[in-house]
Tab-separated table of C-alpha atoms in Angstrom:
chain	number	residue	atom	x	y	z
R	1	LEU	CA	0.000	0.000	0.000
R	2	SER	CA	1.168	3.527	-0.654
R	3	ASN	CA	1.407	6.144	2.077
R	4	GLN	CA	-1.689	7.838	0.696
R	5	GLU	CA	-3.665	4.600	0.901
R	6	LEU	CA	-2.546	4.094	4.488
R	7	LEU	CA	-3.756	7.591	5.350
R	8	ALA	CA	-7.058	7.244	3.502
R	9	PRO	CA	-9.330	6.839	6.555
R	10	VAL	CA	-9.213	10.488	7.582
R	11	VAL	CA	-10.210	11.241	11.123
R	12	SER	CA	-12.470	14.249	10.659
R	13	GLY	CA	-12.046	17.266	12.822
R	14	LEU	CA	-8.636	16.321	14.247
R	15	GLN	CA	-7.121	19.713	13.542
R	16	ALA	CA	-10.051	21.586	15.079
R	17	ASP	CA	-10.093	19.317	18.121
R	18	LEU	CA	-6.346	19.646	18.590
R	19	ALA	CA	-6.500	23.435	18.252
R	20	LEU	CA	-9.286	23.609	20.824
R	21	ILE	CA	-7.361	21.434	23.265
R	22	SER	CA	-4.043	23.225	22.855
R	23	THR	CA	-5.444	26.783	22.951
R	24	SER	CA	-7.797	26.526	25.906
R	25	PRO	CA	-6.067	24.925	28.881
R	26	GLU	CA	-7.721	27.416	31.218
R	27	ALA	CA	-11.238	26.551	30.036
R	28	PRO	CA	-12.185	23.129	31.452
R	29	SER	CA	-15.728	23.365	30.127
R	30	ALA	CA	-14.423	23.818	26.578
R	31	ALA	CA	-12.080	20.869	27.032
R	32	SER	CA	-14.874	18.640	28.307
R	33	ALA	CA	-17.074	19.687	25.390
R	34	ALA	CA	-14.229	18.907	23.011
R	35	SER	CA	-13.690	15.461	24.527
R	36	SER	CA	-17.172	14.409	23.461
R	37	ALA	CA	-16.306	15.333	19.855
R	38	LEU	CA	-12.931	13.562	19.870
R	39	PRO	CA	-12.456	10.527	17.637
R	40	LEU	CA	-12.408	7.138	19.319
R	41	TRP	CA	-9.080	5.365	19.629
R	42	PRO	CA	-9.052	2.840	16.757
R	43	ALA	CA	-9.471	-0.836	17.599
R	44	THR	CA	-6.809	-2.280	15.281
R	45	LEU	CA	-3.065	-1.606	15.277
R	46	PRO	CA	-2.913	-0.508	11.604
R	47	ALA	CA	-5.718	1.989	12.218
R	48	GLN	CA	-3.991	3.246	15.383
R	49	VAL	CA	-0.729	3.834	13.530
R	50	SER	CA	-2.591	5.588	10.737
R	51	ALA	CA	-4.548	7.806	13.145
R	52	VAL	CA	-1.406	8.903	15.010
R	53	ALA	CA	0.436	9.553	11.732
R	54	GLN	CA	-2.475	11.667	10.490
R	55	LEU	CA	-2.600	13.636	13.722
R	56	LEU	CA	1.121	14.399	13.599
R	57	ALA	CA	0.994	15.312	9.912
R	58	ALA	CA	-1.918	17.698	10.497
R	59	ALA	CA	-0.447	19.394	13.565
R	60	PRO	CA	1.113	22.813	12.907
R	61	GLN	CA	3.728	22.206	15.626
R	62	ALA	CA	5.406	19.364	17.464
R	63	LEU	CA	3.114	17.711	20.012
R	64	PRO	CA	3.910	16.367	23.462
R	65	LEU	CA	2.669	12.893	24.316
R	66	SER	CA	-0.068	14.404	26.494
R	67	ALA	CA	-1.523	16.323	23.531
R	68	ILE	CA	-1.489	13.205	21.368
R	69	GLU	CA	-3.304	11.298	24.117
R	70	ALA	CA	-5.814	14.130	24.487
R	71	ALA	CA	-6.661	14.033	20.775
R	72	PHE	CA	-8.455	10.671	21.158
R	73	LYS	CA	-10.955	9.196	23.536
R	74	GLY	CA	-11.016	5.579	24.500
R	75	LYS	CA	-11.369	3.117	27.310
R	76	GLY	CA	-8.844	0.758	28.728
R	77	GLN	CA	-5.103	1.153	28.727
R	78	TRP	CA	-4.614	2.222	25.115
R	79	LYS	CA	-2.326	5.109	26.139
R	80	LYS	CA	0.330	2.646	27.294
R	81	GLY	CA	0.902	1.541	23.683
R	82	LEU	CA	1.187	5.060	22.281
R	83	PRO	CA	4.960	5.457	22.870
R	84	ARG	CA	5.618	2.261	20.920
R	85	ILE	CA	3.452	3.514	18.031
R	86	LEU	CA	5.389	6.800	18.010
R	87	GLU	CA	8.720	4.956	18.028
R	88	THR	CA	7.509	2.773	15.161
R	89	LEU	CA	6.501	5.833	13.147
R	90	GLU	CA	9.921	7.314	13.878
R	91	LEU	CA	11.679	4.185	12.587
R	92	LEU	CA	9.524	4.282	9.455
R	93	GLY	CA	10.451	7.927	8.866
R	94	ARG	CA	6.902	9.150	9.485
R	95	ALA	CA	7.609	10.999	12.781
R	96	ARG	CA	10.534	12.622	14.521
R	97	ARG	CA	11.299	13.792	18.043
R	98	GLU	CA	11.906	17.474	18.679
R	99	GLY	CA	13.024	19.637	21.540
R	100	ALA	CA	14.269	17.518	24.425
R	101	GLY	CA	12.972	14.414	22.640
R	102	LYS	CA	9.559	14.631	24.274
R	103	ASP	CA	7.633	16.311	21.464
R	104	TRP	CA	6.660	14.644	18.193
R	105	ARG	CA	6.249	15.994	14.666
R	106	GLY	CA	5.061	14.262	11.525
R	107	THR	CA	7.367	14.101	8.548
């Protein structure tokens, strides 16, 4: 599959949700309203990798892990696997670390 085919299932509203989360830390009511509109964490590993790659590619700046976690809603311990997904994207040349190595940017 080409990169475009892997990114085909676009998660709608990611940029708007991310902007709302990152620009309104002092407004908890806005953040709680945004969490109801957040996309669900995908069930399958390929979809998870694709969703994280899309988020990073759409972000205007490097994102800390906490912002990446905040861009999705889900139950269970899905956040524990996120660092491994980011490292995988880095090895594939689809993400890179910035700053002190704690922020992530799509490539």
